[in-house]
Amino acid sequence: MKYSLISGGILALGIAVVAVGVADEKKSDKSDKKTATTKSDSGEGKVPQAAVKRTRDTVKMLDDIYKQTIVLVTDKYVHDEDDFAAGSAAVELFRRVSKTGFHDVRLIDLTGDPYEPENVAKNDFEKKAAKAIKSGKTYVEEVTYKDGKPYLQAMTAVPVVMERCIMCHAHYADAKKGEAIGAVSYELPIK
């Protein structure tokens, strides 16, 4: 799979997201287990594997929608430094989505120079997943419990896919091909 700095990168991101989703789905479907062992504040628990897979599929669908939207907004509406950045629009969208209670989603900087100071890995999962993504993984997940209920925490890589990203983030110009400069962190209830 190749990522590159391109103008009009909607197709490139769409292909990359689909390719990542297919590759990760093949890896995750190899388990024949009926339940998944999870980490919990109160110890180990069991969650039906089918429910984990449904939630994972939802994360992948949301990830595809969100990333394609960011690229589309950048391509159609961001033309110079004075325009409202698609990344800023994503942060606001994610804040509003998280308020609905359906799922939590956050944009996280992996370069060490976040556009907004709050866009950094905060909890143990995000810190561990950020390291894994910086080392080359495109998707990381963990099943946990919160308030006695199972959740899927997932993080996906965000590479630079458009030259326009560099208008607001000059330090992205030095990013190597395929290098993740950010991530999207998800937390969804497993049902």
PDB file of C-alpha atoms in Angstrom:
ATOM      1  CA  MET A   1       0.000   0.000   0.000  1.00  0.00           C
ATOM      2  CA  LYS A   2       1.391   3.411  -0.949  1.00  0.00           C
ATOM      3  CA  TYR A   3       0.669   6.851   0.454  1.00  0.00           C
ATOM      4  CA  SER A   4       2.008   9.965  -1.157  1.00  0.00           C
ATOM      5  CA  LEU A   5       1.633  13.705  -0.960  1.00  0.00           C
ATOM      6  CA  ILE A   6      -0.832  14.397  -3.740  1.00  0.00           C
ATOM      7  CA  SER A   7      -3.175  17.129  -4.743  1.00  0.00           C
ATOM      8  CA  GLY A   8      -6.800  16.002  -5.055  1.00  0.00           C
ATOM      9  CA  GLY A   9      -6.112  12.967  -2.868  1.00  0.00           C
ATOM     10  CA  ILE A  10      -9.683  11.810  -2.340  1.00  0.00           C
ATOM     11  CA  LEU A  11      -9.146   8.699  -4.416  1.00  0.00           C
ATOM     12  CA  ALA A  12      -5.804   7.933  -2.768  1.00  0.00           C
ATOM     13  CA  LEU A  13      -7.242   8.147   0.741  1.00  0.00           C
ATOM     14  CA  GLY A  14     -10.331   6.176  -0.228  1.00  0.00           C
ATOM     15  CA  ILE A  15      -8.198   3.394  -1.711  1.00  0.00           C
ATOM     16  CA  ALA A  16      -5.816   3.457   1.251  1.00  0.00           C
ATOM     17  CA  VAL A  17      -8.626   3.293   3.809  1.00  0.00           C
ATOM     18  CA  VAL A  18     -10.340   0.445   1.959  1.00  0.00           C
ATOM     19  CA  ALA A  19      -7.027  -1.406   1.588  1.00  0.00           C
ATOM     20  CA  VAL A  20      -6.222  -0.962   5.284  1.00  0.00           C
ATOM     21  CA  GLY A  21      -9.716  -2.127   6.231  1.00  0.00           C
ATOM     22  CA  VAL A  22      -9.477  -5.231   4.037  1.00  0.00           C
ATOM     23  CA  ALA A  23      -5.984  -6.143   5.268  1.00  0.00           C
ATOM     24  CA  ASP A  24      -6.916  -5.658   8.918  1.00  0.00           C
ATOM     25  CA  GLU A  25     -10.216  -7.509   8.506  1.00  0.00           C
ATOM     26  CA  LYS A  26      -8.383 -10.542   7.104  1.00  0.00           C
ATOM     27  CA  LYS A  27      -6.015 -10.500  10.070  1.00  0.00           C
ATOM     28  CA  SER A  28      -8.797 -10.106  12.643  1.00  0.00           C
ATOM     29  CA  ASP A  29     -11.081 -12.766  11.127  1.00  0.00           C
ATOM     30  CA  LYS A  30      -8.500 -15.542  11.666  1.00  0.00           C
ATOM     31  CA  SER A  31      -9.706 -16.106  15.227  1.00  0.00           C
ATOM     32  CA  ASP A  32     -12.044 -19.076  15.659  1.00  0.00           C
ATOM     33  CA  LYS A  33     -12.801 -18.154  19.262  1.00  0.00           C
ATOM     34  CA  LYS A  34     -16.405 -17.600  20.304  1.00  0.00           C
ATOM     35  CA  THR A  35     -15.437 -15.045  22.963  1.00  0.00           C
ATOM     36  CA  ALA A  36     -12.681 -12.489  23.362  1.00  0.00           C
ATOM     37  CA  THR A  37     -10.710 -12.116  26.577  1.00  0.00           C
ATOM     38  CA  THR A  38     -10.679  -8.498  27.638  1.00  0.00           C
ATOM     39  CA  LYS A  39      -8.855  -6.187  29.980  1.00  0.00           C
ATOM     40  CA  SER A  40     -10.987  -4.719  32.714  1.00  0.00           C
ATOM     41  CA  ASP A  41     -10.784  -2.502  35.755  1.00  0.00           C
ATOM     42  CA  SER A  42     -12.274  -5.434  37.661  1.00  0.00           C
ATOM     43  CA  GLY A  43     -10.277  -8.257  36.042  1.00  0.00           C
ATOM     44  CA  GLU A  44     -10.757 -10.478  32.998  1.00  0.00           C
ATOM     45  CA  GLY A  45     -14.064 -10.749  31.188  1.00  0.00           C
ATOM     46  CA  LYS A  46     -15.550 -12.505  28.177  1.00  0.00           C
ATOM     47  CA  VAL A  47     -17.220 -10.758  25.262  1.00  0.00           C
ATOM     48  CA  PRO A  48     -18.856 -12.595  22.326  1.00  0.00           C
ATOM     49  CA  GLN A  49     -16.448 -12.486  19.356  1.00  0.00           C
ATOM     50  CA  ALA A  50     -19.356 -11.715  16.995  1.00  0.00           C
ATOM     51  CA  ALA A  51     -20.136  -8.555  18.987  1.00  0.00           C
ATOM     52  CA  VAL A  52     -16.478  -7.486  18.857  1.00  0.00           C
ATOM     53  CA  LYS A  53     -16.430  -8.052  15.082  1.00  0.00           C
ATOM     54  CA  ARG A  54     -19.630  -5.997  14.609  1.00  0.00           C
ATOM     55  CA  THR A  55     -18.120  -3.150  16.627  1.00  0.00           C
ATOM     56  CA  ARG A  56     -14.802  -3.400  14.731  1.00  0.00           C
ATOM     57  CA  ASP A  57     -16.727  -3.209  11.440  1.00  0.00           C
ATOM     58  CA  THR A  58     -18.516  -0.101  12.720  1.00  0.00           C
ATOM     59  CA  VAL A  59     -15.170   1.512  13.606  1.00  0.00           C
ATOM     60  CA  LYS A  60     -13.865   0.784  10.098  1.00  0.00           C
ATOM     61  CA  MET A  61     -17.005   2.218   8.497  1.00  0.00           C
ATOM     62  CA  LEU A  62     -16.836   5.392  10.616  1.00  0.00           C
ATOM     63  CA  ASP A  63     -13.105   5.707   9.946  1.00  0.00           C
ATOM     64  CA  ASP A  64     -13.691   5.525   6.198  1.00  0.00           C
ATOM     65  CA  ILE A  65     -16.480   8.125   6.336  1.00  0.00           C
ATOM     66  CA  TYR A  66     -14.554  10.533   8.567  1.00  0.00           C
ATOM     67  CA  LYS A  67     -11.306  10.348   6.600  1.00  0.00           C
ATOM     68  CA  GLN A  68     -12.975  10.691   3.218  1.00  0.00           C
ATOM     69  CA  THR A  69     -14.900  13.700   4.555  1.00  0.00           C
ATOM     70  CA  ILE A  70     -11.697  15.388   5.756  1.00  0.00           C
ATOM     71  CA  VAL A  71     -10.052  14.888   2.364  1.00  0.00           C
ATOM     72  CA  LEU A  72     -13.172  16.064   0.534  1.00  0.00           C
ATOM     73  CA  VAL A  73     -13.424  19.228   2.654  1.00  0.00           C
ATOM     74  CA  THR A  74      -9.720  19.934   2.099  1.00  0.00           C
ATOM     75  CA  ASP A  75      -9.982  19.344  -1.639  1.00  0.00           C
ATOM     76  CA  LYS A  76     -13.112  21.450  -2.175  1.00  0.00           C
ATOM     77  CA  TYR A  77     -12.859  24.206   0.439  1.00  0.00           C
ATOM     78  CA  VAL A  78      -9.271  24.696   1.635  1.00  0.00           C
ATOM     79  CA  HIS A  79      -7.361  26.790  -0.886  1.00  0.00           C
ATOM     80  CA  ASP A  80      -5.145  29.028   1.234  1.00  0.00           C
ATOM     81  CA  GLU A  81      -3.991  29.526   4.820  1.00  0.00           C
ATOM     82  CA  ASP A  82      -6.968  31.755   5.676  1.00  0.00           C
ATOM     83  CA  ASP A  83      -9.510  28.990   4.983  1.00  0.00           C
ATOM     84  CA  PHE A  84     -10.886  26.944   7.868  1.00  0.00           C
ATOM     85  CA  ALA A  85      -8.703  23.810   7.978  1.00  0.00           C
ATOM     86  CA  ALA A  86     -10.373  20.446   7.480  1.00  0.00           C
ATOM     87  CA  GLY A  87      -8.469  19.118  10.511  1.00  0.00           C
ATOM     88  CA  SER A  88     -10.065  21.836  12.640  1.00  0.00           C
ATOM     89  CA  ALA A  89     -13.450  20.922  11.178  1.00  0.00           C
ATOM     90  CA  ALA A  90     -12.770  17.270  12.073  1.00  0.00           C
ATOM     91  CA  VAL A  91     -11.883  18.166  15.662  1.00  0.00           C
ATOM     92  CA  GLU A  92     -15.166  20.090  15.998  1.00  0.00           C
ATOM     93  CA  LEU A  93     -17.161  17.292  14.326  1.00  0.00           C
ATOM     94  CA  PHE A  94     -15.567  14.694  16.604  1.00  0.00           C
ATOM     95  CA  ARG A  95     -16.332  16.829  19.680  1.00  0.00           C
ATOM     96  CA  ARG A  96     -19.990  17.045  18.669  1.00  0.00           C
ATOM     97  CA  VAL A  97     -20.241  13.349  17.784  1.00  0.00           C
ATOM     98  CA  SER A  98     -18.718  12.387  21.126  1.00  0.00           C
ATOM     99  CA  LYS A  99     -21.379  14.454  22.934  1.00  0.00           C
ATOM    100  CA  THR A 100     -24.132  12.279  21.385  1.00  0.00           C
ATOM    101  CA  GLY A 101     -23.084   9.300  23.476  1.00  0.00           C
ATOM    102  CA  PHE A 102     -23.028   6.874  20.518  1.00  0.00           C
ATOM    103  CA  HIS A 103     -19.235   6.767  20.482  1.00  0.00           C
ATOM    104  CA  ASP A 104     -16.179   8.827  21.362  1.00  0.00           C
ATOM    105  CA  VAL A 105     -13.786   9.902  18.621  1.00  0.00           C
ATOM    106  CA  ARG A 106     -10.708  12.154  18.743  1.00  0.00           C
ATOM    107  CA  LEU A 107      -8.019  13.355  16.348  1.00  0.00           C
ATOM    108  CA  ILE A 108      -4.539  12.804  17.765  1.00  0.00           C
ATOM    109  CA  ASP A 109      -1.248  14.338  16.623  1.00  0.00           C
ATOM    110  CA  LEU A 110       1.700  11.964  16.360  1.00  0.00           C
ATOM    111  CA  THR A 111       4.359  14.473  15.290  1.00  0.00           C
ATOM    112  CA  GLY A 112       4.952  16.039  18.699  1.00  0.00           C
ATOM    113  CA  ASP A 113       3.791  19.419  17.389  1.00  0.00           C
ATOM    114  CA  PRO A 114      -0.020  19.370  17.633  1.00  0.00           C
ATOM    115  CA  TYR A 115      -2.110  22.071  15.988  1.00  0.00           C
ATOM    116  CA  GLU A 116      -4.242  22.088  19.152  1.00  0.00           C
ATOM    117  CA  PRO A 117      -2.655  21.152  22.518  1.00  0.00           C
ATOM    118  CA  GLU A 118      -5.516  18.789  23.454  1.00  0.00           C
ATOM    119  CA  ASN A 119      -4.937  16.651  20.324  1.00  0.00           C
ATOM    120  CA  VAL A 120      -2.490  14.309  22.054  1.00  0.00           C
ATOM    121  CA  ALA A 121      -2.739  10.746  23.361  1.00  0.00           C
ATOM    122  CA  LYS A 122      -4.240  10.941  26.847  1.00  0.00           C
ATOM    123  CA  ASN A 123      -5.087   7.512  28.264  1.00  0.00           C
ATOM    124  CA  ASP A 124      -2.998   4.336  28.459  1.00  0.00           C
ATOM    125  CA  PHE A 125      -4.598   2.816  25.367  1.00  0.00           C
ATOM    126  CA  GLU A 126      -4.037   5.930  23.257  1.00  0.00           C
ATOM    127  CA  LYS A 127      -0.406   6.200  24.355  1.00  0.00           C
ATOM    128  CA  LYS A 128       0.270   2.523  23.605  1.00  0.00           C
ATOM    129  CA  ALA A 129      -1.610   2.668  20.278  1.00  0.00           C
ATOM    130  CA  ALA A 130       0.157   5.891  19.239  1.00  0.00           C
ATOM    131  CA  LYS A 131       3.529   4.155  19.693  1.00  0.00           C
ATOM    132  CA  ALA A 132       2.332   1.176  17.657  1.00  0.00           C
ATOM    133  CA  ILE A 133       1.081   3.410  14.852  1.00  0.00           C
ATOM    134  CA  LYS A 134       4.300   5.431  14.827  1.00  0.00           C
ATOM    135  CA  SER A 135       6.139   2.125  14.414  1.00  0.00           C
ATOM    136  CA  GLY A 136       4.123   1.272  11.310  1.00  0.00           C
ATOM    137  CA  LYS A 137       0.808  -0.285  12.333  1.00  0.00           C
ATOM    138  CA  THR A 138      -2.294   1.162  10.674  1.00  0.00           C
ATOM    139  CA  TYR A 139      -4.883  -0.150  13.154  1.00  0.00           C
ATOM    140  CA  VAL A 140      -4.705  -0.991  16.859  1.00  0.00           C
ATOM    141  CA  GLU A 141      -7.536  -2.119  19.117  1.00  0.00           C
ATOM    142  CA  GLU A 142      -8.252  -3.309  22.635  1.00  0.00           C
ATOM    143  CA  VAL A 143     -11.405  -4.558  24.333  1.00  0.00           C
ATOM    144  CA  THR A 144     -11.875  -3.016  27.779  1.00  0.00           C
ATOM    145  CA  TYR A 145     -14.573  -2.530  30.382  1.00  0.00           C
ATOM    146  CA  LYS A 146     -15.882   0.794  31.600  1.00  0.00           C
ATOM    147  CA  ASP A 147     -18.604   0.999  34.233  1.00  0.00           C
ATOM    148  CA  GLY A 148     -19.053  -2.761  33.890  1.00  0.00           C
ATOM    149  CA  LYS A 149     -19.732  -2.616  30.130  1.00  0.00           C
ATOM    150  CA  PRO A 150     -17.440  -3.768  27.294  1.00  0.00           C
ATOM    151  CA  TYR A 151     -15.957  -1.195  24.899  1.00  0.00           C
ATOM    152  CA  LEU A 152     -13.769  -1.419  21.838  1.00  0.00           C
ATOM    153  CA  GLN A 153     -10.983   1.127  21.859  1.00  0.00           C
ATOM    154  CA  ALA A 154      -9.381   1.497  18.439  1.00  0.00           C
ATOM    155  CA  MET A 155      -6.896   3.808  16.785  1.00  0.00           C
ATOM    156  CA  THR A 156      -6.221   4.237  13.061  1.00  0.00           C
ATOM    157  CA  ALA A 157      -3.317   5.895  11.291  1.00  0.00           C
ATOM    158  CA  VAL A 158      -3.642   9.246   9.503  1.00  0.00           C
ATOM    159  CA  PRO A 159      -0.917   9.886   6.925  1.00  0.00           C
ATOM    160  CA  VAL A 160      -0.496  13.121   4.967  1.00  0.00           C
ATOM    161  CA  VAL A 161      -2.329  12.545   1.684  1.00  0.00           C
ATOM    162  CA  MET A 162      -2.550  16.054   0.252  1.00  0.00           C
ATOM    163  CA  GLU A 163      -0.084  18.852  -0.312  1.00  0.00           C
ATOM    164  CA  ARG A 164      -2.612  21.296   1.148  1.00  0.00           C
ATOM    165  CA  CYS A 165      -2.103  19.711   4.573  1.00  0.00           C
ATOM    166  CA  ILE A 166       1.315  21.354   4.581  1.00  0.00           C
ATOM    167  CA  MET A 167      -0.226  24.851   4.446  1.00  0.00           C
ATOM    168  CA  CYS A 168      -1.209  24.596   8.100  1.00  0.00           C
ATOM    169  CA  HIS A 169       1.369  21.998   9.122  1.00  0.00           C
ATOM    170  CA  ALA A 170       4.715  22.887   7.552  1.00  0.00           C
ATOM    171  CA  HIS A 171       6.415  20.134   9.569  1.00  0.00           C
ATOM    172  CA  TYR A 172       4.411  17.532   7.588  1.00  0.00           C
ATOM    173  CA  ALA A 173       6.563  18.300   4.523  1.00  0.00           C
ATOM    174  CA  ASP A 174       9.321  16.140   6.035  1.00  0.00           C
ATOM    175  CA  ALA A 175       7.028  13.148   6.588  1.00  0.00           C
ATOM    176  CA  LYS A 176       8.281   9.978   4.932  1.00  0.00           C
ATOM    177  CA  LYS A 177       6.047   8.111   2.498  1.00  0.00           C
ATOM    178  CA  GLY A 178       3.437   6.169   4.493  1.00  0.00           C
ATOM    179  CA  GLU A 179       4.410   7.793   7.810  1.00  0.00           C
ATOM    180  CA  ALA A 180       1.504   8.469  10.134  1.00  0.00           C
ATOM    181  CA  ILE A 181       1.428  12.094  11.278  1.00  0.00           C
ATOM    182  CA  GLY A 182      -1.781  11.616  13.229  1.00  0.00           C
ATOM    183  CA  ALA A 183      -4.369   9.110  14.334  1.00  0.00           C
ATOM    184  CA  VAL A 184      -8.070   8.846  14.985  1.00  0.00           C
ATOM    185  CA  SER A 185      -8.963   7.334  18.353  1.00  0.00           C
ATOM    186  CA  TYR A 186     -12.322   5.592  18.830  1.00  0.00           C
ATOM    187  CA  GLU A 187     -14.205   4.194  21.809  1.00  0.00           C
ATOM    188  CA  LEU A 188     -17.427   2.333  21.034  1.00  0.00           C
ATOM    189  CA  PRO A 189     -19.664   0.240  23.268  1.00  0.00           C
ATOM    190  CA  ILE A 190     -19.693  -3.435  22.256  1.00  0.00           C
ATOM    191  CA  LYS A 191     -23.260  -4.629  21.748  1.00  0.00           C
TER     192      LYS A 191
END
